[in-house]
Coordinates of C-alpha atoms and ligand atoms in Angstrom, one line a residue:
M16 CA 11.9 -6.2 -37.6
T17 CA 9.6 -5.4 -34.8
A18 CA 9.4 -5.6 -31.6
E19 CA 7.0 -7.9 -31.1
K20 CA 5.9 -7.0 -27.4
I21 CA 4.4 -3.7 -25.2
L22 CA 5.9 -2.6 -22.2
L23 CA 4.5 0.4 -21.2
C24 CA 5.7 2.0 -17.8
V25 CA 4.0 4.4 -15.6
L26 CA 5.9 6.4 -13.3
D27 CA 2.9 8.1 -11.2
G28 CA 2.7 11.4 -10.9
I29 CA 6.3 11.7 -11.9
S30 CA 5.5 15.2 -13.8
D31 CA 5.3 18.7 -12.4
R32 CA 5.6 22.5 -12.6
P33 CA 7.9 24.4 -12.3
C34 CA 9.4 24.9 -8.7
P35 CA 11.4 28.5 -7.2
E36 CA 13.1 26.1 -5.4
F37 CA 14.5 23.9 -8.6
G38 CA 14.7 28.0 -10.3
Y39 CA 12.0 27.2 -12.1
R40 CA 12.7 23.5 -13.2
T41 CA 10.6 20.5 -12.4
P42 CA 12.1 17.6 -11.0
L43 CA 11.7 15.6 -13.1
Q44 CA 14.0 18.3 -14.9
A45 CA 16.4 19.1 -12.1
A46 CA 16.9 14.6 -11.1
H47 CA 19.7 12.9 -12.8
T48 CA 18.4 10.9 -15.4
P49 CA 21.1 9.5 -17.9
N50 CA 18.8 5.8 -18.8
L51 CA 15.7 8.1 -19.2
D52 CA 17.7 10.0 -20.7
T53 CA 19.6 7.7 -22.3
L54 CA 15.8 5.7 -24.0
A55 CA 14.4 9.3 -25.0
R56 CA 17.5 9.9 -27.1
E57 CA 16.7 7.6 -28.5
G58 CA 13.2 7.1 -28.8
I59 CA 10.7 9.4 -30.8
C60 CA 8.7 12.0 -27.4
G61 CA 5.8 14.0 -26.5
I62 CA 3.1 15.0 -23.8
M63 CA -0.3 13.7 -23.4
D64 CA -3.0 14.6 -21.5
T65 CA -4.2 11.1 -19.9
I66 CA -7.9 11.6 -20.0
A67 CA -7.9 14.8 -22.1
P68 CA -6.7 18.3 -22.0
G69 CA -7.8 20.2 -18.3
I70 CA -8.7 17.2 -17.2
R71 CA -7.3 16.0 -13.3
P72 CA -7.4 12.7 -13.6
G73 CA -7.3 9.9 -10.4
S74 CA -4.8 7.4 -11.0
D75 CA -8.0 5.0 -11.5
T76 CA -9.9 6.4 -15.0
A77 CA -6.4 7.7 -16.0
H78 CA -4.7 3.7 -16.2
L79 CA -8.2 2.4 -17.6
S80 CA -7.3 5.8 -20.7
L81 CA -4.1 4.8 -21.3
L82 CA -5.6 1.1 -21.6
G83 CA -7.5 1.9 -24.5
Y84 CA -11.0 1.6 -21.9
P85 CA -12.2 5.5 -21.8
P86 CA -13.7 5.8 -18.4
E87 CA -16.7 7.8 -19.4
R88 CA -18.0 4.5 -21.2
Y89 CA -16.4 2.1 -18.0
Y90 CA -15.1 4.2 -15.4
T91 CA -18.0 2.9 -12.3
G92 CA -16.0 3.8 -8.7
R93 CA -13.4 2.9 -6.9
G94 CA -15.0 -0.2 -4.7
P95 CA -15.6 -2.8 -7.6
I96 CA -12.1 -2.1 -8.9
E97 CA -11.2 -1.9 -5.2
A98 CA -13.2 -5.1 -5.2
E99 CA -10.8 -7.0 -7.9
G100 CA -7.2 -5.4 -6.3
C101 CA -8.0 -6.9 -3.3
G102 CA -8.7 -10.7 -5.3
I103 CA -11.8 -10.4 -5.3
H104 CA -13.2 -12.0 -8.4
M105 CA -15.7 -8.9 -9.6
E106 CA -18.6 -10.2 -12.6
R107 CA -20.7 -8.2 -14.1
G108 CA -23.2 -6.4 -12.2
M109 CA -21.6 -6.6 -8.3
I110 CA -22.0 -4.7 -6.3
G111 CA -17.7 -3.7 -5.2
F112 CA -17.1 -1.4 -1.6
R113 CA -13.8 0.0 -0.7
V114 CA -13.7 -0.9 3.2
N115 CA -11.3 0.6 6.5
Y116 CA -10.9 -1.3 9.9
A117 CA -11.4 0.7 12.0
T118 CA -12.5 1.6 15.7
I119 CA -15.9 3.6 17.4
D120 CA -16.2 4.0 21.3
D121 CA -19.1 2.1 22.6
E122 CA -21.8 5.0 22.0
G123 CA -20.7 4.9 17.7
I124 CA -18.6 7.7 17.8
V125 CA -15.5 6.9 15.1
T126 CA -11.9 7.1 17.3
D127 CA -9.3 6.7 15.0
R128 CA -10.1 5.7 10.1
R129 CA -8.2 3.1 10.3
A130 CA -7.8 1.6 13.7
G131 CA -4.3 2.2 14.2
R132 CA -2.7 1.6 11.2
I133 CA -3.5 -2.1 12.0
S134 CA -2.0 -4.8 9.0
D135 CA -2.1 -8.8 9.5
T136 CA -5.8 -8.5 9.2
G137 CA -6.2 -11.7 7.7
A138 CA -7.8 -13.5 10.8
L139 CA -10.9 -10.4 11.2
S140 CA -11.3 -10.8 7.5
R141 CA -11.9 -14.8 7.8
A142 CA -14.4 -14.5 10.7
I143 CA -16.7 -11.6 8.6
Q144 CA -16.3 -13.8 5.9
E145 CA -17.6 -16.8 7.8
E146 CA -19.6 -15.7 10.4
V147 CA -21.6 -12.3 8.2
D148 CA -25.1 -13.1 7.7
L149 CA -27.7 -11.6 4.8
S150 CA -29.1 -14.3 3.1
S151 CA -32.7 -13.2 4.9
L152 CA -31.8 -10.2 2.3
G153 CA -31.2 -12.3 -0.6
V154 CA -27.3 -11.8 -0.5
E155 CA -24.5 -12.9 -0.5
F156 CA -20.8 -11.2 -0.3
V157 CA -17.2 -11.6 -0.3
F158 CA -14.5 -10.1 2.3
R159 CA -10.8 -10.2 1.6
S160 CA -8.4 -7.8 3.2
G161 CA -6.1 -5.1 2.0
A162 CA -2.7 -3.7 2.4
G163 CA -2.7 -2.1 6.3
H164 CA -6.2 -1.3 7.3
R165 CA -7.9 -1.2 4.2
A166 CA -10.8 -3.7 3.2
A167 CA -13.1 -4.1 0.1
L168 CA -16.2 -5.6 0.0
A169 CA -18.8 -7.1 -3.0
F170 CA -22.3 -7.9 -2.9
R171 CA -23.8 -9.9 -5.3
G172 CA -27.5 -10.8 -5.9
E173 CA -30.5 -9.6 -7.9
G174 CA -32.2 -5.4 -7.2
L175 CA -29.2 -4.1 -5.9
G176 CA -28.6 -1.3 -6.5
A177 CA -24.9 1.2 -5.9
A178 CA -27.1 4.7 -5.2
V179 CA -26.1 4.2 -1.5
S180 CA -24.4 6.1 0.2
S181 CA -21.9 5.7 3.2
N182 CA -21.0 5.2 7.0
D183 CA -17.9 6.9 7.4
P184 CA -18.1 9.4 8.9
K185 CA -15.0 11.6 7.5
K186 CA -13.9 12.7 10.8
E187 CA -12.6 11.2 14.2
G188 CA -14.7 12.4 17.2
A189 CA -18.1 11.5 14.9
I190 CA -21.1 9.2 15.0
L191 CA -20.6 6.4 13.0
H192 CA -23.2 7.1 9.9
R193 CA -25.7 4.9 9.2
F194 CA -26.2 3.7 5.2
E195 CA -29.2 5.9 3.1
A196 CA -30.6 5.4 -0.3
L197 CA -29.4 8.4 -2.4
T198 CA -32.7 7.4 -4.9
S199 CA -36.0 5.9 -4.6
K200 CA -35.6 3.3 -6.4
P201 CA -36.0 -0.2 -4.3
E202 CA -32.4 -1.3 -5.5
D203 CA -30.9 1.1 -3.9
R204 CA -33.1 1.0 -0.5
K205 CA -32.0 -2.8 -0.9
T206 CA -28.9 -2.5 -1.2
A207 CA -28.4 0.8 2.0
E208 CA -30.1 -2.3 4.3
A209 CA -27.1 -5.1 3.6
L210 CA -24.5 -3.0 4.6
N211 CA -26.3 -1.7 7.6
D212 CA -27.1 -5.2 8.5
F213 CA -23.4 -6.0 7.0
A214 CA -22.1 -3.7 9.0
R215 CA -24.2 -4.8 12.3
Q216 CA -23.5 -8.2 12.4
A217 CA -19.7 -7.3 11.3
G218 CA -19.4 -4.9 14.7
E219 CA -20.3 -7.5 16.8
I220 CA -18.3 -11.0 14.8
L221 CA -15.0 -8.3 15.6
R222 CA -16.0 -7.9 19.3
E223 CA -15.5 -10.7 20.0
Q224 CA -11.7 -11.5 18.2
P225 CA -8.9 -12.8 20.3
L226 CA -6.0 -9.5 18.0
N227 CA -8.7 -7.9 19.0
Q228 CA -9.0 -8.0 22.2
E229 CA -5.2 -8.5 22.4
R230 CA -5.0 -4.9 20.3
E231 CA -7.4 -3.3 23.4
K232 CA -5.0 -5.5 26.4
R233 CA -1.6 -3.8 24.6
G234 CA -3.3 -0.2 24.8
D235 CA -4.4 -0.2 20.7
Q236 CA -6.7 1.1 19.8
P237 CA -8.7 -2.5 17.9
A238 CA -10.5 -2.8 14.9
N239 CA -14.4 -2.7 15.5
M240 CA -16.0 -1.4 13.4
V241 CA -15.8 -1.4 9.0
L242 CA -16.0 2.0 7.5
I243 CA -17.4 0.9 3.6
R244 CA -17.7 3.7 0.9
G245 CA -17.5 3.9 -2.8
A246 CA -19.8 1.8 -3.5
G247 CA -19.7 0.5 -7.0
Q248 CA -21.3 -1.2 -10.3
M249 CA -19.6 -3.8 -11.8
G250 CA -19.9 -3.2 -15.6
H251 CA -18.9 -4.5 -18.8
Y252 CA -14.6 -4.4 -19.9
E253 CA -13.8 -5.9 -23.4
P254 CA -10.9 -8.7 -22.0
F255 CA -8.0 -7.6 -23.3
N256 CA -6.3 -10.7 -25.0
E257 CA -10.2 -9.9 -26.7
K258 CA -9.6 -6.6 -27.7
Y259 CA -5.8 -6.2 -28.5
G260 CA -4.8 -9.6 -29.0
M261 CA -2.2 -9.9 -26.5
K262 CA -1.8 -11.7 -23.5
G263 CA -1.1 -9.1 -20.6
S264 CA -0.4 -9.2 -17.1
V265 CA 0.8 -5.9 -14.4
I266 CA 2.8 -5.5 -12.1
A267 CA 2.2 -2.4 -10.1
A268 CA 2.0 -2.1 -6.2
A269 CA -0.9 -0.6 -4.9
T270 CA -4.7 -2.6 -5.6
L271 CA -5.9 0.2 -7.6
I272 CA -3.9 -0.1 -10.7
T273 CA -4.0 -4.1 -9.7
G274 CA -7.8 -3.3 -9.7
I275 CA -7.8 -1.7 -13.2
G276 CA -5.1 -4.3 -14.4
T277 CA -8.0 -7.2 -13.4
V278 CA -11.2 -5.7 -14.7
V279 CA -9.3 -5.1 -17.8
G280 CA -8.6 -9.0 -18.2
L281 CA -4.0 -8.5 -17.3
T282 CA -2.6 -11.4 -14.7
R283 CA -1.5 -10.3 -12.1
V284 CA 1.7 -10.7 -11.2
D285 CA 2.9 -9.9 -7.7
V286 CA 6.1 -9.0 -6.2
Q287 CA 7.7 -9.1 -3.2
G288 CA 8.3 -6.3 -1.0
I289 CA 6.6 -3.7 -2.7
T290 CA 5.1 -0.7 -1.1
G291 CA 4.4 1.8 -3.2
S292 CA 6.1 4.6 -1.1
A293 CA 9.3 5.3 -2.0
N294 CA 11.2 2.3 -0.2
T295 CA 9.2 -0.1 -2.7
N296 CA 12.0 -3.2 -4.7
L297 CA 12.1 -1.5 -7.1
E298 CA 14.6 -4.0 -8.0
G299 CA 11.9 -6.4 -7.9
K300 CA 9.7 -5.4 -9.5
I301 CA 12.1 -4.4 -12.5
R302 CA 13.0 -8.2 -12.5
A303 CA 9.7 -9.7 -12.8
T304 CA 8.5 -7.0 -16.0
I305 CA 11.1 -8.6 -17.8
S306 CA 10.7 -12.5 -16.9
E307 CA 7.2 -11.4 -18.0
L308 CA 7.6 -10.3 -20.5
E309 CA 9.1 -14.2 -21.4
K310 CA 5.8 -15.1 -21.0
A311 CA 3.3 -12.5 -21.6
D312 CA 3.2 -9.7 -25.2
F313 CA 2.1 -6.8 -23.1
V314 CA 2.5 -5.7 -18.9
L315 CA 1.7 -2.8 -16.8
L316 CA 4.0 -1.5 -14.5
N317 CA 3.4 1.3 -12.3
I318 CA 6.3 2.6 -10.7
K319 CA 4.8 5.2 -7.5
G320 CA 6.8 6.9 -5.0
A321 CA 7.6 10.0 -6.9
D322 CA 3.9 10.4 -6.8
E323 CA 3.9 10.5 -2.8
A324 CA 6.1 12.9 -2.6
G325 CA 4.3 15.7 -4.5
H326 CA 1.3 15.2 -2.3
D327 CA 3.2 15.4 0.1
G328 CA 4.9 19.0 -1.2
N329 CA 8.7 17.8 -1.6
A330 CA 10.2 18.5 -4.1
Q331 CA 13.5 17.8 -3.5
K332 CA 12.3 14.7 -2.2
K333 CA 10.8 14.2 -5.5
K334 CA 13.5 14.3 -7.3
E335 CA 16.2 12.0 -4.9
F336 CA 12.7 9.6 -6.3
I337 CA 13.1 10.3 -9.3
E338 CA 17.2 9.0 -9.9
V339 CA 16.8 6.2 -8.0
I340 CA 14.1 4.9 -10.8
D341 CA 16.0 6.1 -13.2
Q342 CA 19.1 4.1 -11.6
A343 CA 16.3 0.7 -11.5
L344 CA 15.4 1.0 -14.9
A345 CA 18.7 0.7 -16.0
P346 CA 18.0 -3.2 -17.1
L347 CA 15.1 -2.1 -19.8
Q348 CA 17.7 -1.0 -21.5
D349 CA 18.7 -4.0 -22.6
L350 CA 15.3 -6.0 -23.7
E351 CA 15.3 -6.6 -27.1
N352 CA 12.0 -7.5 -29.0
C353 CA 10.3 -4.7 -26.8
L354 CA 8.4 -1.7 -27.2
I355 CA 9.1 0.7 -24.0
A356 CA 6.5 3.8 -23.8
F357 CA 7.3 5.8 -20.7
C358 CA 4.6 8.5 -18.8
A359 CA 2.8 9.4 -15.9
D360 CA -1.3 8.9 -15.4
H361 CA -1.0 12.4 -14.5
S362 CA 1.4 14.9 -12.7
T363 CA 1.5 15.5 -9.5
P364 CA 2.5 18.9 -8.1
C365 CA 4.3 20.1 -5.3
S366 CA 2.4 22.6 -5.4
V367 CA -0.9 21.4 -5.5
K368 CA -0.3 19.0 -3.4
D369 CA -2.7 16.8 -5.8
H370 CA -3.6 15.5 -8.9
S371 CA -3.6 18.1 -11.8
G372 CA -4.7 18.0 -15.1
D373 CA -0.8 19.3 -16.6
P374 CA 0.5 16.6 -19.6
V375 CA 2.1 13.9 -19.1
P376 CA 5.5 13.7 -20.9
L377 CA 5.6 10.0 -23.6
L378 CA 8.7 8.5 -25.1
I379 CA 8.7 5.5 -26.7
H380 CA 11.5 3.3 -27.3
G381 CA 12.0 0.6 -29.9
E382 CA 12.9 -0.3 -33.8
G383 CA 11.1 1.0 -35.3
V384 CA 9.9 3.9 -33.7
R385 CA 11.2 7.7 -35.7
V386 CA 13.6 8.9 -33.7
D387 CA 13.5 12.8 -32.3
G388 CA 15.8 16.2 -31.9
V389 CA 14.6 15.3 -28.3
D390 CA 17.3 14.5 -25.1
R391 CA 16.3 14.1 -22.6
Y392 CA 12.9 12.8 -20.8
D393 CA 11.0 15.7 -18.8
E394 CA 7.8 18.0 -19.4
I395 CA 9.2 20.8 -21.1
A396 CA 11.8 18.2 -23.3
C397 CA 9.4 16.0 -24.0
A398 CA 7.0 19.1 -25.8
G399 CA 9.2 19.4 -28.8
G400 CA 9.4 15.5 -29.5
G401 CA 7.7 14.2 -32.5
L402 CA 4.2 12.7 -30.9
H403 CA 3.4 16.3 -30.5
R404 CA 0.5 16.1 -27.7
I405 CA -1.7 13.2 -27.4
R406 CA -5.0 11.8 -26.1
G407 CA -4.2 8.6 -23.3
E408 CA -6.8 6.9 -25.3
Y409 CA -4.5 7.2 -28.3
L410 CA -1.3 5.9 -26.8
M411 CA -2.9 2.0 -27.6
P412 CA -3.3 2.6 -30.7
V413 CA -0.3 4.1 -31.3
L414 CA 2.0 1.2 -29.3
L415 CA 0.0 -1.7 -31.6
D416 CA 0.3 0.1 -35.1
L417 CA 4.5 0.4 -34.6
V418 CA 4.4 -3.7 -33.0
N419 CA 1.9 -3.7 -36.8
R420 CA -0.7 -4.9 -33.8
S421 CA -3.2 -2.4 -35.7
R422 CA -6.1 -3.3 -37.9
K423 CA -6.3 -2.0 -41.9
Y424 CA -9.2 0.9 -41.8
G425 CA -10.4 0.7 -45.0
A426 CA -9.0 -1.2 -48.9
Ligands
ZN26 ZN1 -1.8 8.0 -10.4
ZN27 ZN1 -1.7 10.2 -6.6

């Protein structure tokens, strides 16, 4: 018997470096993880450079690599991916941007880059979508709210470039910047001009919104400006189902990860109450994953939280959240007809408070794997496993081979 389905479970930023508070063990080594350890005992393990040895991956580039889309060939910046993650369908050639709602004063000084951490920006985004008009420049746009103070913007039109600066001064108390073309190409100049016009009109519309007037009355920061950055041109991604002959889905809290999933053609599955933090609805996510595997051949599940603790430099919190994750994974033990791969997208060492190039632990569990002697899922134990050290771009080929979907090379 061979498994037919594949679950790729990315434990975002779970791996680390030795921490003095755990006697120089990593949080994953120090954590009590009976479920992951059982899966490791029954599976095959190794370590993985998600992009290449020593490369510090972003979550976006790492996920692209794990899905078999080498970022050096496919990645064109964060904007188009965030736009997809906010529900904008990006067509080839469109320019995508990340957006923050922000507060500026009458002099154009940015006083709050997150507009008092506003949420529920739906009405504001709808007003922008309906009232901003860039038709004199020949530019169409789509504007959508994201989580919290975030949103996304996409431009469609002839002769638009992506080499443009941002209006975000990156700090509070500084004046709003103008968008500039970063080259002398007419395409980039046109995009910069459209952005300046967009931000001016959006600012005027936002000031008139009842929601903002109510906020000001309450003493909250009004969301009266949009900070736009991360410009990138949407490229062509060979659809996942054509590339692999499998129907796939993505389950993640972060728009960056759902965006990666949908750009390659995975179907996005929304789960109530998932936040990407330690208080996320993990049980709901696991239930949704199991039921999705009845319909789909492949599911990408991203579990964040450990990454956040790593960015905070909080090893104790990271260890505790790893234990919460392990508990939530228990129902996966009973999955039938499914190959499960566990890995991280990158390490997020508490001592670094950011992503590092350290390889991540990899575990593959399911019918047909050559079970090795590793009986714990952690960075050190997995380094002694049968998969040895592989690159992220080889993960999909290895998984496809184990479900007998690999094409023969030669006669
Ligand atoms: Zn990540
Ligand atoms: Zn991170």
